[in-house]
Coordinates of C-alpha atoms in Angstrom, one line a residue:
M197 CA -120.9 124.0 95.7
T198 CA -123.8 124.0 93.3
G199 CA -125.9 121.4 91.5
S200 CA -129.1 119.7 92.4
K201 CA -127.4 116.6 93.6
Q202 CA -124.2 117.0 95.6
K203 CA -123.5 113.3 96.4
N204 CA -121.6 112.9 93.1
T205 CA -119.8 116.2 93.3
P206 CA -116.5 116.2 95.1
F207 CA -115.9 119.9 94.8
R208 CA -115.1 121.6 98.1
K209 CA -113.2 124.5 99.6
P210 CA -109.5 123.8 100.0
Q211 CA -108.8 122.4 103.5
A212 CA -105.6 122.1 105.5
N213 CA -103.3 119.5 104.2
K214 CA -103.2 116.7 106.8
S215 CA -99.7 115.7 105.8
G216 CA -98.4 118.8 107.5
G217 CA -96.4 119.7 104.3
R218 CA -97.0 123.5 104.5
G219 CA -96.7 126.3 107.0
R220 CA -99.4 128.7 107.9
A221 CA -101.7 129.7 105.0
G222 CA -99.6 127.5 102.7
E223 CA -96.4 129.6 103.0
P224 CA -93.5 127.8 101.4
R225 CA -90.7 126.5 103.7
Q226 CA -87.1 127.4 103.3
G227 CA -85.5 125.2 100.7
A228 CA -88.9 123.7 99.7
V229 CA -89.9 123.2 96.1
S230 CA -91.8 126.3 94.9
R231 CA -95.6 126.3 94.8
F232 CA -95.6 126.2 91.0
G233 CA -92.9 123.6 91.1
L234 CA -95.2 121.3 93.1
V235 CA -97.9 121.7 90.5
S236 CA -95.4 120.8 87.9
Q237 CA -94.2 117.8 89.8
V238 CA -97.7 116.5 90.2
A239 CA -98.3 117.0 86.5
Q240 CA -95.1 115.1 85.6
L241 CA -96.2 112.2 87.8
I242 CA -99.7 112.2 86.4
D243 CA -98.1 112.0 82.9
L244 CA -96.1 108.9 84.0
L245 CA -99.1 107.2 85.6
D246 CA -101.3 107.9 82.6
Q247 CA -99.1 105.4 80.7
F248 CA -100.0 102.6 83.1
E249 CA -96.8 100.7 82.5
G250 CA -96.7 99.3 86.1
P251 CA -98.5 99.5 89.4
A252 CA -99.1 103.0 90.7
D253 CA -97.3 102.6 94.0
A254 CA -94.1 101.4 92.2
T255 CA -94.3 104.3 89.8
I256 CA -94.7 106.8 92.5
S257 CA -91.8 105.4 94.6
R258 CA -89.6 105.5 91.6
F259 CA -90.6 109.1 90.8
F260 CA -89.7 110.2 94.4
K261 CA -86.3 108.5 94.1
D262 CA -85.6 110.3 90.8
H263 CA -86.7 113.6 92.4
P264 CA -84.8 114.1 95.6
E265 CA -85.7 117.8 95.6
L266 CA -89.1 116.7 96.9
G267 CA -88.7 116.8 100.7
G268 CA -90.3 114.6 103.2
R269 CA -93.2 117.0 103.6
D270 CA -93.8 117.5 99.9
R271 CA -93.9 113.8 99.0
P272 CA -97.2 113.1 100.9
L273 CA -98.8 116.1 99.3
V274 CA -97.8 115.0 95.8
A275 CA -98.8 111.4 96.5
E276 CA -102.3 112.5 97.8
A277 CA -102.8 114.6 94.7
V278 CA -101.9 111.8 92.2
Y279 CA -104.0 109.2 94.1
C280 CA -106.9 111.7 93.9
W281 CA -106.3 112.0 90.2
L282 CA -106.3 108.2 89.9
R283 CA -109.6 107.9 91.7
Y284 CA -111.2 110.8 89.7
R285 CA -109.2 110.4 86.5
F286 CA -112.2 110.2 84.1
R287 CA -113.8 113.3 85.7
I288 CA -110.7 115.4 86.1
N289 CA -109.5 114.7 82.5
H290 CA -112.9 115.5 81.1
L291 CA -113.1 118.8 82.9
A292 CA -109.5 119.7 82.0
Q293 CA -110.5 119.7 78.3
A294 CA -112.8 122.7 78.9
A295 CA -110.0 125.3 78.4
E296 CA -107.1 126.2 76.2
G297 CA -103.5 125.3 76.8
P298 CA -101.8 122.3 78.3
A299 CA -104.5 120.1 80.0
L300 CA -101.9 118.3 82.1
M301 CA -101.3 121.3 84.4
R302 CA -105.0 121.8 84.9
Q303 CA -105.3 118.1 85.8
A304 CA -102.6 118.6 88.4
K305 CA -104.2 121.7 89.8
L306 CA -107.6 120.1 90.2
A307 CA -106.1 117.0 91.8
L308 CA -104.3 119.2 94.3
L309 CA -107.4 121.2 95.1
W310 CA -109.6 118.0 95.6
S311 CA -106.9 116.3 97.7
G312 CA -106.9 119.2 100.2
A313 CA -103.7 121.1 99.2
P314 CA -103.6 124.8 100.4
E315 CA -104.8 127.4 97.9
P316 CA -101.4 129.0 97.4
I317 CA -100.2 125.7 95.9
W318 CA -102.9 124.8 93.5
S319 CA -103.5 128.4 92.4
A320 CA -99.8 129.0 91.5
G321 CA -99.1 129.5 87.8
R322 CA -101.3 130.6 84.9
Q323 CA -104.3 132.8 85.9
S324 CA -106.3 131.4 83.1
D325 CA -106.1 128.0 84.7
N326 CA -107.5 129.4 87.9
E327 CA -110.3 131.0 86.0
W328 CA -111.1 127.6 84.6
L329 CA -111.1 126.2 88.1
S330 CA -113.6 128.8 89.2
R331 CA -115.9 127.6 86.4
V332 CA -115.6 123.8 86.8
I333 CA -116.4 123.9 90.5
N334 CA -120.0 124.8 89.5
V335 CA -120.3 121.7 87.4
S336 CA -122.5 118.9 88.9
A337 CA -121.2 115.4 88.3
D338 CA -124.8 114.3 87.7
D339 CA -124.8 116.2 84.5
L340 CA -121.8 114.2 83.1
A341 CA -121.6 111.1 81.0
S342 CA -121.2 107.7 82.6
E343 CA -117.4 107.5 83.0
P344 CA -116.8 111.0 84.3
R345 CA -119.9 110.7 86.6
T346 CA -119.1 107.4 88.2
C347 CA -115.3 107.5 87.7
L348 CA -115.5 103.9 86.7
P349 CA -114.7 102.4 83.2
D350 CA -117.8 101.6 81.2
W351 CA -117.0 97.9 81.1
L352 CA -117.1 97.7 84.9
T353 CA -120.2 99.9 85.2
A354 CA -122.0 97.6 82.8
K355 CA -120.9 94.5 84.8
L356 CA -122.1 96.0 88.0
L357 CA -125.4 97.1 86.4
E358 CA -126.0 93.7 84.9
Q359 CA -125.2 91.8 88.1
F360 CA -126.4 94.1 90.9
G361 CA -128.5 96.9 89.5
P362 CA -128.3 100.7 89.4
N363 CA -128.3 101.2 93.2
R364 CA -125.2 99.1 93.6
V365 CA -123.5 101.1 90.8
E366 CA -124.2 104.3 92.6
T367 CA -123.1 103.1 96.1
F368 CA -120.0 101.3 94.9
S369 CA -118.8 104.0 92.6
Q370 CA -119.0 106.6 95.4
A371 CA -117.4 104.3 98.0
V372 CA -114.3 103.6 95.9
L373 CA -113.7 107.3 95.5
Q374 CA -112.8 107.4 99.2
A375 CA -109.5 106.5 100.8
A376 CA -109.4 103.2 102.6
P377 CA -108.9 103.1 106.4
L378 CA -105.8 101.7 108.0
D379 CA -106.4 98.3 109.7
V380 CA -103.9 96.2 111.6
R381 CA -104.0 92.6 112.8
V382 CA -102.6 92.2 116.3
N383 CA -100.1 89.4 116.6
T384 CA -101.5 87.8 119.7
L385 CA -98.5 85.5 119.8
K386 CA -96.6 88.6 121.1
I387 CA -99.1 91.1 122.5
T388 CA -102.7 91.6 123.3
V389 CA -105.1 93.9 121.5
G390 CA -105.4 96.1 124.6
E391 CA -101.6 96.3 125.1
L392 CA -101.1 97.3 121.4
Q393 CA -103.8 99.9 121.6
Q394 CA -102.3 101.4 124.7
A395 CA -98.8 101.4 123.2
L396 CA -100.0 103.1 120.0
A397 CA -101.8 105.7 122.1
G398 CA -98.5 106.4 123.9
M399 CA -97.1 107.3 120.5
G400 CA -100.0 109.6 119.8
V401 CA -101.7 107.1 117.4
K402 CA -105.5 106.6 118.1
S403 CA -107.1 103.3 117.3
E404 CA -110.4 101.5 117.9
P405 CA -111.3 97.8 117.9
I406 CA -113.1 96.5 114.8
E407 CA -116.5 94.9 115.6
G408 CA -116.4 91.2 114.7
L409 CA -112.6 91.0 114.6
P410 CA -111.2 90.2 118.1
D411 CA -107.6 90.6 117.0
A412 CA -107.9 93.8 115.0
L413 CA -107.6 97.6 115.3
R414 CA -108.6 100.4 113.0
V415 CA -106.1 103.2 113.2
D416 CA -106.9 106.9 112.9
G417 CA -105.2 108.6 110.0
K418 CA -102.2 107.3 108.1
P419 CA -99.3 107.2 110.5
A420 CA -96.1 105.5 109.3
L421 CA -96.6 102.4 111.4
G422 CA -94.0 100.4 109.4
K423 CA -91.2 102.5 110.9
T424 CA -92.2 101.9 114.5
E425 CA -90.4 99.6 116.9
L426 CA -93.6 97.8 117.6
F427 CA -93.9 96.8 113.9
Q428 CA -90.3 95.8 113.7
E429 CA -90.8 93.5 116.7
G430 CA -93.7 91.8 115.1
A431 CA -96.5 93.1 117.3
F432 CA -98.8 93.6 114.4
E433 CA -99.3 93.5 110.6
V434 CA -101.1 96.0 108.5
Q435 CA -104.0 94.0 107.0
D436 CA -107.5 95.1 105.8
A437 CA -110.4 93.9 107.9
G438 CA -111.8 92.0 104.9
S439 CA -108.6 90.1 104.5
Q440 CA -108.7 89.2 108.1
W441 CA -112.2 87.9 107.9
V442 CA -111.6 85.6 105.0
S443 CA -108.5 84.3 106.8
R444 CA -110.6 83.4 109.7
L445 CA -112.9 81.5 107.4
V446 CA -110.1 78.9 107.1
A447 CA -110.9 78.0 110.7
P448 CA -107.8 75.9 111.2
R449 CA -107.3 73.5 114.1
R450 CA -104.0 73.5 115.9
S451 CA -102.9 70.1 114.5
D452 CA -104.0 70.8 110.9
L453 CA -102.0 70.8 107.7
V454 CA -103.0 74.1 105.9
V455 CA -102.0 74.9 102.4
D456 CA -102.1 78.6 101.3
F457 CA -102.1 77.9 97.6
C458 CA -101.5 81.4 96.3
A459 CA -99.7 82.8 99.3
G460 CA -98.1 85.9 97.7
A461 CA -96.3 87.9 100.4
G462 CA -98.1 85.9 103.1
G463 CA -100.5 88.2 104.8
K464 CA -103.2 85.6 105.1
T465 CA -100.6 82.9 105.8
L466 CA -99.5 84.8 108.9
A467 CA -103.1 85.3 110.1
I468 CA -103.8 81.6 109.7
A469 CA -100.6 80.7 111.6
A470 CA -101.5 83.0 114.4
L471 CA -105.0 81.3 114.7
M472 CA -103.1 78.0 115.0
K473 CA -101.0 79.4 117.8
N474 CA -97.8 78.4 115.9
T475 CA -98.8 74.7 115.9
G476 CA -99.6 72.3 113.1
R477 CA -98.1 73.1 109.7
V478 CA -98.7 75.8 107.1
V479 CA -97.4 75.4 103.6
A480 CA -97.1 78.7 101.6
L481 CA -97.1 78.2 97.8
D482 CA -96.6 80.7 95.1
T483 CA -95.3 81.0 91.6
S484 CA -93.2 84.0 92.5
E485 CA -90.0 83.5 94.4
R486 CA -89.8 87.3 94.9
R487 CA -93.2 87.4 96.7
L488 CA -92.3 84.4 99.0
Q489 CA -89.0 86.1 99.8
K490 CA -91.0 89.0 101.2
F491 CA -92.9 86.5 103.4
R492 CA -90.0 84.9 105.1
P493 CA -88.8 88.0 107.1
R494 CA -92.4 88.8 107.9
A495 CA -92.8 85.3 109.4
A496 CA -89.5 85.6 111.4
R497 CA -90.6 89.0 112.7
A498 CA -93.9 87.6 113.8
G499 CA -92.3 84.7 115.6
M500 CA -93.9 82.2 113.2
S501 CA -92.1 78.8 113.0
N502 CA -94.8 76.4 111.7
F503 CA -94.4 77.1 108.1
Y504 CA -92.8 75.9 104.9
T505 CA -92.5 77.7 101.6
L506 CA -92.5 76.3 98.1
V507 CA -92.1 78.1 94.8
I508 CA -94.1 76.2 92.2
N509 CA -94.0 76.6 88.4
D510 CA -97.8 76.7 88.1
E511 CA -100.9 75.1 89.7
A512 CA -100.2 71.8 88.0
D513 CA -96.6 71.5 89.3
P514 CA -95.9 67.8 90.0
R515 CA -94.2 68.6 93.3
L516 CA -97.7 69.2 94.7
N517 CA -98.4 65.5 94.3
K518 CA -97.0 64.8 97.8
Y519 CA -99.9 66.9 99.3
Y520 CA -102.7 65.2 97.3
G521 CA -105.5 64.3 99.6
K522 CA -103.6 65.3 102.8
A523 CA -104.5 68.9 103.5
D524 CA -107.1 69.7 106.2
R525 CA -107.6 73.2 104.8
V526 CA -106.6 74.7 101.4
L527 CA -106.9 78.4 101.0
V528 CA -107.2 79.5 97.4
D529 CA -106.9 83.3 97.2
V530 CA -106.8 83.4 93.4
P531 CA -105.4 86.1 91.1
C532 CA -108.3 88.4 90.2
T533 CA -109.2 91.8 88.9
G534 CA -109.0 93.3 92.4
M535 CA -112.1 95.4 91.8
G536 CA -112.9 95.2 95.5
T537 CA -109.7 97.1 96.4
L538 CA -110.1 100.2 94.3
R539 CA -109.9 102.5 97.3
R540 CA -106.3 101.3 97.8
N541 CA -105.4 100.5 94.2
P542 CA -107.4 102.9 92.0
D543 CA -105.2 102.2 89.0
L544 CA -106.5 98.7 88.8
K545 CA -109.7 99.9 87.1
F546 CA -107.6 101.2 84.2
R547 CA -105.3 98.1 84.1
Q548 CA -108.2 95.6 83.7
D549 CA -110.8 95.1 81.0
L550 CA -113.1 92.4 79.7
Q551 CA -110.3 90.5 78.0
S552 CA -108.2 90.3 81.1
L553 CA -111.3 89.3 83.1
A554 CA -111.9 86.4 80.7
E555 CA -108.2 85.4 81.0
L556 CA -108.4 85.5 84.8
N557 CA -111.5 83.4 84.8
Q558 CA -109.7 80.6 83.0
K559 CA -106.8 80.9 85.5
Q560 CA -109.2 80.8 88.4
M561 CA -111.0 77.7 87.2
S562 CA -107.6 76.0 86.7
I563 CA -106.3 76.9 90.1
I564 CA -109.4 75.8 92.0
E565 CA -109.4 72.6 90.1
H566 CA -105.8 71.7 90.9
A567 CA -106.0 73.0 94.5
S568 CA -109.0 70.8 95.3
K569 CA -106.8 67.7 94.8
L570 CA -104.9 68.6 97.9
V571 CA -108.0 68.5 100.2
K572 CA -108.3 65.4 102.3
P573 CA -111.7 63.7 102.9
D574 CA -113.8 65.9 105.2
G575 CA -111.3 68.7 104.6
R576 CA -112.2 72.2 103.3
L577 CA -111.3 74.3 100.3
I578 CA -111.7 78.1 100.9
Y579 CA -112.1 80.0 97.7
V580 CA -111.3 83.8 98.0
T581 CA -111.1 86.9 95.8
C582 CA -110.8 90.6 96.4
S583 CA -113.2 91.2 93.5
V584 CA -116.9 92.2 93.6
L585 CA -117.7 90.6 90.2
Q586 CA -119.9 87.5 90.0
D587 CA -117.8 86.3 87.1
E588 CA -114.9 85.7 89.4
N589 CA -116.9 84.7 92.4
E590 CA -120.2 82.8 92.5
R591 CA -119.9 81.6 88.9
V592 CA -116.5 80.1 89.5
V593 CA -117.8 78.3 92.6
E594 CA -121.0 77.1 90.9
A595 CA -119.1 75.7 87.9
F596 CA -116.6 73.9 90.2
L597 CA -119.4 72.4 92.4
A598 CA -121.3 71.2 89.3
A599 CA -118.1 69.3 88.2
H600 CA -117.3 68.0 91.6
P601 CA -120.1 66.4 93.5
E602 CA -117.7 65.3 96.2
F603 CA -117.7 68.9 97.4
R604 CA -120.6 70.8 99.0
L605 CA -121.0 74.4 99.9
R606 CA -121.0 75.3 103.6
R607 CA -122.6 78.5 104.7
W608 CA -120.1 81.0 105.9
T609 CA -122.2 81.6 109.0
E610 CA -121.6 78.0 110.0
V611 CA -117.9 78.7 110.1
L612 CA -117.6 82.1 111.7
N613 CA -118.9 82.6 115.2
P614 CA -121.6 85.2 115.7
N615 CA -119.2 87.5 117.5
E616 CA -116.6 87.1 114.7
R617 CA -118.6 88.2 111.7
P618 CA -118.8 91.4 109.7
S619 CA -122.0 93.0 111.0
K620 CA -123.2 94.2 107.6
A621 CA -122.6 91.0 105.6
D622 CA -125.7 89.1 104.4
T623 CA -126.2 86.3 106.9
T624 CA -128.8 84.7 104.6
A625 CA -126.3 84.1 101.9
D626 CA -124.3 80.9 101.6
M627 CA -121.2 82.7 100.4
L628 CA -119.5 85.7 102.1
R629 CA -119.5 89.0 100.2
L630 CA -118.1 92.2 101.6
W631 CA -118.7 95.6 100.0
P632 CA -116.5 98.7 100.5
E633 CA -119.5 100.9 100.8
D634 CA -120.5 99.1 104.0
G635 CA -117.5 100.8 105.7
E636 CA -116.2 97.6 107.2
S637 CA -113.5 96.5 104.7
D638 CA -112.5 96.4 101.1
G639 CA -114.6 94.3 98.7
F640 CA -114.0 90.6 99.3
F641 CA -115.7 87.3 98.4
A642 CA -115.3 83.9 100.0
A643 CA -116.9 80.4 99.7
V644 CA -116.2 77.4 102.0
L645 CA -116.3 74.1 100.2
Q646 CA -116.4 70.9 102.2
R647 CA -115.1 67.6 100.8
S648 CA -117.1 64.5 101.6
K649 CA -115.8 62.0 104.1
A650 CA -115.8 59.1 101.6

C-alpha cells in the first residue's frame, strides 16, 4: 500500500474469505461455479444493482433465486463483493474507467479483492484487468475528487459539511464504509442474558454484553442466527444497539397505553412490550399491511400478548380519533433518509437526494403533528429517526415545539438511567444523537417531548 495517507485507502492484500466459500489457496470445489464464472456473476449483480430499481437486499435475494448454480458457499462471497461495491461504488467505478474494455468486469474484480476473496478468484480472466489492478492499488484515495474519496454523494457531503464541519465528514465517511456489527436484544420474557450467551457459546457463537444495554449482546461475526432453534423459540431478536436505546427512551410503565405510530415490522414495538413485561397495552400502527403482517408472527414467537395492530390510511386517518389524548407514550419513528444506517444499507445513499429529503421533511412534520394529538396530558411523544441530518432531526423538533407550547423538551439523560446510556453520546445535549463512528451503534436521533399536565 502506498500513498501519504492510508486512512482513506482501502487497498490491502487479499485475505482468507471468512464465509468459507473456497478450499485451500482458493481452489475450486467440485461442482462449484468456475473462478471466472464468479467474477461474471458479481458483474451481473453489480449491473442490476446499478439500476437502483429496488432495495439492494431484495435485488440480491432475487438474483440468487434466479441463479441456483451459485451454491451455499458461493452466495456469501458474491454478496460480500457486491456490498463492498455498494459501499465503495464511487471509488470503484472511478478507478475502473482507467483501462480499456468492459469496466463492469473490473468493478467486479476490485470488489472481490477488497471484500477479501482469494486471489485465484479475482485474478481469473483477462490479464489486462489484472495489470490494471496492480496499478490502481498504488492510488491514494486522498488524491481523488470528493465522491470517489469519501464514497458519499456530493449532496450528502455538503449537508454534513454545512451542519457538522470537515472533521465529521471525514469520520462519518470512513465509518460507513465498514460493515455493521450484529447485535441482538435478549427477550427477557423467556431467557436471561447470561443464559442466552451461554447457549450461543454452546453453538460456537461468541458474544459480549453491550455497555449501557442490560438486555443486549453483540455477536462475533455473521452467523445465521435466524435459523437457530433459539431464534425460532423467541429467545432473542436481531436489533441494532441504537434501535434498542431509542426504544428504551420510551420508558413505558407497566400499565401504560403506548402507541407505536410508525411500527413497521415491529422491532421497537417488541422491545417496548418486553420493557412492559407483557402488561399494559401497545398499539402498533402502520400504513403498510404487509409490514404489520411480518410483526404478528414475531410477536407470537416472542410470547407478546399485550398488543393490537391497526393498518391506517395515513397519519390523519379518522380511526385514530379514539386514541386522541389517551396515550401515555407515543413513539414516532418517522420515515427518513436512513443516512445513519449506511453500514447496513449502503444503497440508500444512491436512492436519496435533496428532493427526496425535502419530501420526507414535509411527511415528518405532518406525522409528528398528527401523532402529538394522541398524547394525554403529562404524556410523552418520542420522536426518532435513523438519520444523522439536522434537517430531519433537530429542525423538525424545533419547528414542532415552536408551534406547540403545550409540549416541552426533556433531556434524554433525564429518561435513561446512567447505567443504560450509550457511553459516547453527548450527555450535555438535550436530544440524543448516536454516530456510527463511535462504534456503539448505527446513526440514530431521538427527542423526548413532554406534554403539559393542563
